[in-house]
Amino acid sequence: MIKKYLLIIGSFLTLFVSLFIWVAVSPQSDPTAEVSQVGTLGGNFTLTGHEGKPVKLSDFQGKVVLLTFGYTYCPDVCPVNLSRLQQIVKQMGTDAEKVQVLFISVDPARDTPERLQEYVHFFHENFIGLTGTDQQIAATAKQYGAMYLRQELNSAAGYLFAHTDKIYVVDEVGMLRTWFDLEEPMEAMVEKIQQFLQDSIT
Amino acid sequence: MKKTFLFILFLCFSTISVLAQEADLALKNGWIRAVPPVSRTSAAYLEIHNQNAESDRLIKAESPLAQTVELHNVIKKGDMMEMTPVDFIEIPANGSRQLKPGSYHIMLIGLFKPVKEGEMGEVTLTFEKSGKHTLTLPVQRGGMNGKMNHGKHDMPDMHNMHDTHGKPSDGKHSMKP
């Protein structure tokens, strides 16, 4: 009798272990790898646009949204990212209108909507700067796995923020698909965005 | 045969003399970031090549463009880019240091007026051993390398950058004992 139970438990164990190994070693195709990279991150949010009106991510359904976190006093990383976004839009050519860039401020205390507008429009007239309450911004950053930390430095620049430098890529139905690091080559970014645009047509 | 030997000898000496002349710092591909008018901070970037057998240190930067000029570094901590002021930037012996976005750079804080694309800006660098170097750098827009048209083969652009050597003695004064 005990032998029989042991046999059953044994076979279940074997089944479980082999299933585990199969899942672990089975090759993953590219789309699956991307899904596992972004996991459960992303989602809709409502913040205040640089014209002072509420702006929702879902307002841009039908476009690929490129999302980045930063602040207008940011001296190095943010101008780099916004310049890269400007170049992406330029290289998209006729598809440029299917791409929307959102720049979310992590410094609402200093970044007024007017200031944000002037800042993002320097890079591109269609870019939108977003701000909100500390809580709203913190919640949005958390949704996307972005981090930021105010730093009091011994610098004439006053306080600065350490922050995530990623460009988040949201597809036309509002799903976070992937992100780009600061080092991601321009060609690779443009190619991926075009791929997401094509995906939704087919 | 003798002629060839002499010619090679001449070549060797001329190479040595050229090297001797250049046994200093070479400052290349510098640029200043064009920033939105609301922004009162900008940054300057360049490559510093050190052909000396000894390492050198960039210890100070000044510019008539801004109230304060600081040396900064950006370090990636986990997922975040963190910027911190540094006391000096080490230039290794027989090596180089790139001051570039997302890394070491010169911070221009409290710009007196917005720096616009196409303008030129002056930056004076003080090195511990090589003294002062004043550079006139172009103001450019752009991402990582200050160039808008990202070709795959960006050629180093040197034609609009001038290095005017300060008096060597200037540098000596700022040397630490």
Tab-separated table of C-alpha atoms in Angstrom:
chain	number	residue	atom	x	y	z
A	1	MET	CA	0.000	0.000	0.000
A	2	ILE	CA	2.729	2.475	1.062
A	3	LYS	CA	4.747	1.375	-1.942
A	4	LYS	CA	1.822	2.341	-4.178
A	5	TYR	CA	1.572	5.834	-2.621
A	6	LEU	CA	5.327	6.309	-2.937
A	7	LEU	CA	5.095	5.329	-6.584
A	8	ILE	CA	2.341	7.905	-7.187
A	9	ILE	CA	4.221	10.657	-5.336
A	10	GLY	CA	7.395	9.660	-7.177
A	11	SER	CA	5.796	9.891	-10.581
A	12	PHE	CA	4.234	13.264	-9.738
A	13	LEU	CA	7.625	14.519	-8.593
A	14	THR	CA	9.243	13.299	-11.800
A	15	LEU	CA	6.511	14.915	-13.843
A	16	PHE	CA	6.877	18.191	-11.931
A	17	VAL	CA	10.668	18.253	-12.231
A	18	SER	CA	10.631	17.453	-15.946
A	19	LEU	CA	7.962	20.100	-16.531
A	20	PHE	CA	10.111	22.606	-14.670
A	21	ILE	CA	13.195	21.721	-16.714
A	22	TRP	CA	11.178	21.885	-19.931
A	23	VAL	CA	9.907	25.385	-19.068
A	24	ALA	CA	13.364	26.524	-17.983
A	25	VAL	CA	15.285	25.324	-21.028
A	26	SER	CA	12.705	25.745	-23.778
A	27	PRO	CA	13.915	28.420	-26.197
A	28	GLN	CA	11.986	31.652	-26.038
A	29	SER	CA	11.064	33.530	-29.149
A	30	ASP	CA	11.697	37.279	-29.221
A	31	PRO	CA	8.158	38.500	-28.390
A	32	THR	CA	7.982	36.256	-25.310
A	33	ALA	CA	11.350	37.551	-24.148
A	34	GLU	CA	10.026	41.102	-24.382
A	35	VAL	CA	6.883	40.281	-22.468
A	36	SER	CA	8.927	38.717	-19.688
A	37	GLN	CA	11.232	41.767	-19.667
A	38	VAL	CA	8.423	44.254	-19.067
A	39	GLY	CA	6.409	41.808	-16.947
A	40	THR	CA	3.371	43.422	-15.398
A	41	LEU	CA	4.708	46.980	-15.755
A	42	GLY	CA	2.915	49.789	-17.564
A	43	GLY	CA	-0.698	50.863	-17.710
A	44	ASN	CA	-2.872	53.941	-18.052
A	45	PHE	CA	-2.373	57.126	-16.006
A	46	THR	CA	-3.708	60.658	-15.786
A	47	LEU	CA	-1.357	63.602	-15.253
A	48	THR	CA	-1.398	67.342	-16.018
A	49	GLY	CA	-0.226	68.370	-19.473
A	50	HIS	CA	1.961	71.397	-20.165
A	51	GLU	CA	-1.171	73.323	-21.151
A	52	GLY	CA	-2.554	72.814	-17.662
A	53	LYS	CA	-5.185	70.265	-18.716
A	54	PRO	CA	-5.446	66.590	-17.700
A	55	VAL	CA	-3.711	64.216	-20.077
A	56	LYS	CA	-4.273	60.450	-20.081
A	57	LEU	CA	-2.043	57.850	-21.677
A	58	SER	CA	-5.184	56.415	-23.289
A	59	ASP	CA	-5.650	59.742	-25.149
A	60	PHE	CA	-2.912	58.516	-27.470
A	61	GLN	CA	-4.398	55.177	-28.470
A	62	GLY	CA	-3.502	54.464	-32.068
A	63	LYS	CA	-0.016	55.921	-31.578
A	64	VAL	CA	3.198	54.457	-30.259
A	65	VAL	CA	4.010	56.429	-27.114
A	66	LEU	CA	7.619	57.038	-26.103
A	67	LEU	CA	7.709	57.871	-22.436
A	68	THR	CA	10.579	59.219	-20.409
A	69	PHE	CA	11.024	60.605	-16.893
A	70	GLY	CA	13.170	63.645	-16.131
A	71	TYR	CA	13.131	67.311	-15.113
A	72	THR	CA	13.912	70.602	-16.795
A	73	TYR	CA	16.847	71.416	-14.506
A	74	CYS	CA	18.424	68.115	-15.603
A	75	PRO	CA	21.780	69.099	-17.070
A	76	ASP	CA	22.978	66.005	-18.872
A	77	VAL	CA	20.818	62.900	-19.191
A	78	CYS	CA	17.437	64.530	-20.039
A	79	PRO	CA	18.699	66.718	-22.899
A	80	VAL	CA	20.425	63.625	-24.291
A	81	ASN	CA	17.240	61.572	-24.141
A	82	LEU	CA	15.061	64.343	-25.590
A	83	SER	CA	17.561	64.898	-28.411
A	84	ARG	CA	17.505	61.172	-29.103
A	85	LEU	CA	13.700	61.245	-29.148
A	86	GLN	CA	13.806	64.183	-31.538
A	87	GLN	CA	16.069	62.172	-33.840
A	88	ILE	CA	13.807	59.127	-33.613
A	89	VAL	CA	10.781	61.196	-34.662
A	90	LYS	CA	12.792	62.736	-37.515
A	91	GLN	CA	13.888	59.318	-38.745
A	92	MET	CA	10.345	57.938	-38.604
A	93	GLY	CA	9.591	60.128	-41.629
A	94	THR	CA	5.927	59.922	-42.634
A	95	ASP	CA	5.230	57.690	-39.617
A	96	ALA	CA	6.262	60.502	-37.265
A	97	GLU	CA	2.615	61.432	-36.664
A	98	LYS	CA	1.993	57.925	-35.307
A	99	VAL	CA	4.509	58.532	-32.524
A	100	GLN	CA	3.897	60.614	-29.385
A	101	VAL	CA	6.647	61.620	-26.976
A	102	LEU	CA	5.715	62.235	-23.325
A	103	PHE	CA	8.200	63.743	-20.871
A	104	ILE	CA	7.099	63.200	-17.267
A	105	SER	CA	8.614	65.609	-14.735
A	106	VAL	CA	9.819	64.156	-11.452
A	107	ASP	CA	10.321	67.714	-10.147
A	108	PRO	CA	6.809	69.230	-9.974
A	109	ALA	CA	7.974	71.768	-7.389
A	110	ARG	CA	10.111	73.576	-9.985
A	111	ASP	CA	8.605	72.380	-13.273
A	112	THR	CA	5.499	74.453	-13.879
A	113	PRO	CA	3.428	73.553	-16.978
A	114	GLU	CA	4.706	76.711	-18.738
A	115	ARG	CA	8.319	75.855	-18.009
A	116	LEU	CA	7.779	72.282	-19.160
A	117	GLN	CA	6.181	73.459	-22.383
A	118	GLU	CA	9.067	75.731	-23.243
A	119	TYR	CA	11.525	72.987	-22.398
A	120	VAL	CA	9.979	70.166	-24.461
A	121	HIS	CA	9.117	72.429	-27.404
A	122	PHE	CA	12.782	73.291	-27.741
A	123	PHE	CA	13.281	69.677	-28.819
A	124	HIS	CA	10.057	69.180	-30.810
A	125	GLU	CA	6.794	71.082	-31.142
A	126	ASN	CA	4.747	67.886	-30.714
A	127	PHE	CA	6.424	66.688	-27.530
A	128	ILE	CA	4.227	66.884	-24.437
A	129	GLY	CA	5.514	67.609	-20.954
A	130	LEU	CA	3.546	66.146	-18.044
A	131	THR	CA	3.481	67.025	-14.389
A	132	GLY	CA	1.206	66.351	-11.430
A	133	THR	CA	1.170	66.016	-7.683
A	134	ASP	CA	4.058	64.216	-5.994
A	135	GLN	CA	1.721	61.269	-5.378
A	136	GLN	CA	0.521	61.078	-9.002
A	137	ILE	CA	4.063	61.142	-10.344
A	138	ALA	CA	5.279	58.596	-7.815
A	139	ALA	CA	2.407	56.285	-8.744
A	140	THR	CA	3.092	56.618	-12.486
A	141	ALA	CA	6.815	56.005	-12.005
A	142	LYS	CA	6.041	52.923	-9.927
A	143	GLN	CA	3.710	51.604	-12.648
A	144	TYR	CA	6.590	51.712	-15.126
A	145	GLY	CA	9.337	50.637	-12.737
A	146	ALA	CA	11.037	54.026	-13.029
A	147	MET	CA	12.921	55.404	-10.055
A	148	TYR	CA	13.993	58.861	-8.987
A	149	LEU	CA	15.686	60.240	-5.926
A	150	ARG	CA	16.229	63.846	-4.922
A	151	GLN	CA	19.849	64.577	-4.091
A	152	GLU	CA	21.111	67.508	-2.076
A	153	LEU	CA	24.556	68.065	-3.552
A	154	ASN	CA	27.450	70.281	-2.765
A	155	SER	CA	26.903	71.976	-6.122
A	156	ALA	CA	25.868	75.410	-7.346
A	157	ALA	CA	23.180	73.598	-9.371
A	158	GLY	CA	21.080	73.187	-6.229
A	159	TYR	CA	19.277	69.907	-5.812
A	160	LEU	CA	19.326	67.360	-8.592
A	161	PHE	CA	17.612	64.066	-9.178
A	162	ALA	CA	19.109	60.671	-9.762
A	163	HIS	CA	16.636	59.013	-12.082
A	164	THR	CA	15.966	56.203	-14.527
A	165	ASP	CA	17.206	57.109	-17.999
A	166	LYS	CA	15.023	54.667	-19.931
A	167	ILE	CA	12.732	55.463	-22.855
A	168	TYR	CA	9.578	53.376	-22.364
A	169	VAL	CA	7.801	52.204	-25.505
A	170	VAL	CA	4.023	51.838	-25.279
A	171	ASP	CA	2.189	50.364	-28.258
A	172	GLU	CA	-0.989	51.576	-29.943
A	173	VAL	CA	-3.300	49.810	-27.501
A	174	GLY	CA	-1.518	51.180	-24.436
A	175	MET	CA	0.649	48.165	-23.624
A	176	LEU	CA	4.237	48.671	-22.485
A	177	ARG	CA	6.278	46.665	-24.989
A	178	THR	CA	9.919	47.399	-24.272
A	179	TRP	CA	12.314	50.113	-23.164
A	180	PHE	CA	15.528	51.632	-24.491
A	181	ASP	CA	18.614	52.379	-22.429
A	182	LEU	CA	20.724	55.470	-23.013
A	183	GLU	CA	23.206	53.399	-25.042
A	184	GLU	CA	20.618	51.868	-27.400
A	185	PRO	CA	21.679	52.628	-31.009
A	186	MET	CA	19.419	54.950	-33.011
A	187	GLU	CA	18.871	52.430	-35.851
A	188	ALA	CA	17.746	49.728	-33.412
A	189	MET	CA	15.236	52.049	-31.731
A	190	VAL	CA	13.710	53.245	-35.014
A	191	GLU	CA	13.512	49.677	-36.317
A	192	LYS	CA	11.727	48.442	-33.185
A	193	ILE	CA	9.182	51.266	-33.204
A	194	GLN	CA	8.444	50.623	-36.882
A	195	GLN	CA	7.990	46.946	-36.041
A	196	PHE	CA	5.409	47.815	-33.345
A	197	LEU	CA	3.562	50.031	-35.836
A	198	GLN	CA	3.504	47.215	-38.403
A	199	ASP	CA	2.370	44.647	-35.818
A	200	SER	CA	-0.828	46.560	-35.255
A	201	ILE	CA	-1.641	46.812	-38.969
A	202	THR	CA	-1.341	43.080	-39.628
B	1	MET	CA	71.839	52.111	-49.919
B	2	LYS	CA	73.483	54.759	-47.808
B	3	LYS	CA	70.917	57.230	-49.039
B	4	THR	CA	68.052	54.977	-47.957
B	5	PHE	CA	69.606	54.510	-44.543
B	6	LEU	CA	69.992	58.240	-44.087
B	7	PHE	CA	66.437	58.763	-45.219
B	8	ILE	CA	65.133	56.252	-42.630
B	9	LEU	CA	67.291	57.891	-40.001
B	10	PHE	CA	65.829	61.269	-40.970
B	11	LEU	CA	62.305	59.836	-40.756
B	12	CYS	CA	63.017	58.455	-37.273
B	13	PHE	CA	64.304	61.778	-36.019
B	14	SER	CA	61.499	63.765	-37.535
B	15	THR	CA	58.966	61.406	-35.930
B	16	ILE	CA	60.682	61.810	-32.594
B	17	SER	CA	60.710	65.568	-32.896
B	18	VAL	CA	57.010	65.610	-33.838
B	19	LEU	CA	56.250	63.412	-30.833
B	20	ALA	CA	58.334	65.649	-28.623
B	21	GLN	CA	56.403	68.687	-29.765
B	22	GLU	CA	53.091	66.995	-29.134
B	23	ALA	CA	54.114	65.488	-25.829
B	24	ASP	CA	51.343	67.374	-24.137
B	25	LEU	CA	47.604	67.183	-24.008
B	26	ALA	CA	45.493	67.020	-27.137
B	27	LEU	CA	41.998	68.412	-26.641
B	28	LYS	CA	39.621	67.242	-29.353
B	29	ASN	CA	36.001	67.278	-30.523
B	30	GLY	CA	34.787	69.665	-27.869
B	31	TRP	CA	31.265	71.074	-27.872
B	32	ILE	CA	28.771	72.828	-25.634
B	33	ARG	CA	25.188	71.646	-25.406
B	34	ALA	CA	22.541	74.013	-26.758
B	35	VAL	CA	19.791	74.117	-24.137
B	36	PRO	CA	16.209	75.426	-24.044
B	37	PRO	CA	15.968	79.121	-23.110
B	38	VAL	CA	14.343	78.186	-19.771
B	39	SER	CA	17.342	76.096	-18.843
B	40	ARG	CA	20.095	77.841	-16.938
B	41	THR	CA	22.465	74.893	-16.966
B	42	SER	CA	24.429	73.391	-19.805
B	43	ALA	CA	27.399	71.125	-20.213
B	44	ALA	CA	30.649	71.033	-22.177
B	45	TYR	CA	32.210	67.863	-23.499
B	46	LEU	CA	35.527	66.951	-25.116
B	47	GLU	CA	38.183	64.272	-25.512
B	48	ILE	CA	41.421	64.741	-23.605
B	49	HIS	CA	44.386	62.759	-24.920
B	50	ASN	CA	47.476	62.596	-22.743
B	51	GLN	CA	50.658	61.692	-24.602
B	52	ASN	CA	52.799	62.156	-21.525
B	53	ALA	CA	54.317	59.296	-19.571
B	54	GLU	CA	52.713	60.730	-16.458
B	55	SER	CA	49.034	60.985	-15.681
B	56	ASP	CA	47.486	64.430	-15.368
B	57	ARG	CA	44.405	65.820	-13.710
B	58	LEU	CA	41.802	68.280	-14.878
B	59	ILE	CA	41.321	70.268	-11.678
B	60	LYS	CA	39.365	73.327	-12.718
B	61	ALA	CA	37.166	74.703	-15.464
B	62	GLU	CA	36.053	78.295	-16.030
B	63	SER	CA	33.861	79.991	-18.584
B	64	PRO	CA	32.529	83.489	-19.208
B	65	LEU	CA	29.195	81.851	-20.111
B	66	ALA	CA	28.177	80.854	-16.609
B	67	GLN	CA	28.312	81.942	-13.002
B	68	THR	CA	29.798	78.670	-11.826
B	69	VAL	CA	31.614	75.902	-13.654
B	70	GLU	CA	31.979	72.517	-12.014
B	71	LEU	CA	33.405	69.130	-12.916
B	72	HIS	CA	30.791	66.416	-12.677
B	73	ASN	CA	30.424	62.720	-13.256
B	74	VAL	CA	27.366	60.602	-13.944
B	75	ILE	CA	27.354	57.163	-12.396
B	76	LYS	CA	24.796	54.504	-13.128
B	77	LYS	CA	23.561	53.171	-9.795
B	78	GLY	CA	21.239	50.266	-10.357
B	79	ASP	CA	18.654	51.668	-12.714
B	80	MET	CA	19.332	55.322	-11.964
B	81	MET	CA	21.729	57.849	-13.411
B	82	GLU	CA	23.248	59.823	-10.576
B	83	MET	CA	25.237	62.999	-11.074
B	84	THR	CA	27.890	64.087	-8.591
B	85	PRO	CA	30.439	66.910	-8.489
B	86	VAL	CA	34.056	65.700	-8.538
B	87	ASP	CA	37.262	67.460	-7.393
B	88	PHE	CA	39.261	66.401	-10.437
B	89	ILE	CA	39.155	64.229	-13.543
B	90	GLU	CA	42.151	61.938	-13.991
B	91	ILE	CA	43.701	61.682	-17.452
B	92	PRO	CA	45.758	58.470	-17.545
B	93	ALA	CA	49.369	58.481	-18.801
B	94	ASN	CA	49.567	57.670	-22.521
B	95	GLY	CA	45.830	57.460	-22.515
B	96	SER	CA	42.706	59.502	-22.884
B	97	ARG	CA	39.542	60.514	-21.107
B	98	GLN	CA	36.282	61.245	-22.838
B	99	LEU	CA	34.094	63.892	-21.307
B	100	LYS	CA	30.721	62.866	-22.730
B	101	PRO	CA	27.005	62.728	-21.940
B	102	GLY	CA	26.208	60.215	-19.235
B	103	SER	CA	29.791	60.317	-17.958
B	104	TYR	CA	32.376	62.922	-16.923
B	105	HIS	CA	31.483	66.420	-18.102
B	106	ILE	CA	31.940	70.122	-17.433
B	107	MET	CA	28.839	71.705	-15.899
B	108	LEU	CA	27.977	75.279	-16.744
B	109	ILE	CA	25.694	76.451	-13.964
B	110	GLY	CA	23.810	79.746	-13.942
B	111	LEU	CA	24.146	80.670	-17.619
B	112	PHE	CA	24.215	84.435	-18.096
B	113	LYS	CA	22.210	84.007	-21.302
B	114	PRO	CA	20.897	80.991	-23.207
B	115	VAL	CA	23.557	79.225	-25.269
B	116	LYS	CA	22.302	78.917	-28.828
B	117	GLU	CA	23.187	76.532	-31.591
B	118	GLY	CA	25.794	77.974	-33.919
B	119	GLU	CA	27.373	80.215	-31.301
B	120	MET	CA	30.840	79.680	-29.891
B	121	GLY	CA	31.678	79.546	-26.214
B	122	GLU	CA	34.940	79.813	-24.351
B	123	VAL	CA	36.013	77.331	-21.701
B	124	THR	CA	39.317	77.456	-19.829
B	125	LEU	CA	40.595	74.199	-18.379
B	126	THR	CA	43.302	73.990	-15.751
B	127	PHE	CA	45.358	70.817	-15.547
B	128	GLU	CA	47.557	69.958	-12.597
B	129	LYS	CA	50.658	69.453	-14.768
B	130	SER	CA	49.868	70.900	-18.179
B	131	GLY	CA	48.501	74.180	-16.934
B	132	LYS	CA	45.785	76.241	-18.545
B	133	HIS	CA	44.189	75.627	-21.921
B	134	THR	CA	41.540	77.942	-23.313
B	135	LEU	CA	39.202	76.445	-25.872
B	136	THR	CA	36.595	78.014	-28.123
B	137	LEU	CA	33.894	75.416	-28.563
B	138	PRO	CA	30.871	75.283	-30.864
B	139	VAL	CA	27.400	75.204	-29.324
B	140	GLN	CA	25.552	72.221	-30.777
B	141	ARG	CA	22.295	70.388	-30.388
B	142	GLY	CA	22.201	66.645	-30.401
B	143	GLY	CA	22.274	63.521	-28.354
B	144	MET	CA	25.386	61.689	-27.373
B	145	ASN	CA	27.892	63.399	-29.630
B	146	GLY	CA	26.362	66.788	-30.317
B	147	LYS	CA	25.571	65.949	-33.919
B	148	MET	CA	22.070	65.966	-35.290
B	149	ASN	CA	22.602	63.908	-38.426
B	150	HIS	CA	23.580	60.609	-36.924
B	151	GLY	CA	25.496	58.946	-39.727
B	152	LYS	CA	27.017	55.596	-38.954
B	153	HIS	CA	30.450	57.016	-39.558
B	154	ASP	CA	30.697	60.262	-37.671
B	155	MET	CA	33.993	61.845	-38.539
B	156	PRO	CA	35.711	63.720	-35.759
B	157	ASP	CA	34.925	67.349	-36.303
B	158	MET	CA	37.815	69.582	-35.411
B	159	HIS	CA	37.673	72.475	-37.804
B	160	ASN	CA	35.775	74.853	-35.586
B	161	MET	CA	37.594	74.234	-32.365
B	162	HIS	CA	40.662	76.175	-31.360
B	163	ASP	CA	43.047	75.489	-28.560
B	164	THR	CA	44.832	78.591	-27.443
B	165	HIS	CA	47.569	77.720	-25.043
B	166	GLY	CA	47.722	79.822	-21.947
B	167	LYS	CA	51.077	80.703	-20.501
B	168	PRO	CA	52.549	77.494	-19.125
B	169	SER	CA	53.430	79.347	-15.948
B	170	ASP	CA	49.717	79.902	-15.291
B	171	GLY	CA	49.288	76.195	-14.871
B	172	LYS	CA	52.317	75.868	-12.646
B	173	HIS	CA	50.814	78.299	-10.139
B	174	SER	CA	47.777	76.180	-9.637
B	175	MET	CA	49.854	73.052	-9.111
B	176	LYS	CA	49.572	71.583	-5.681
B	177	PRO	CA	52.898	71.448	-3.795
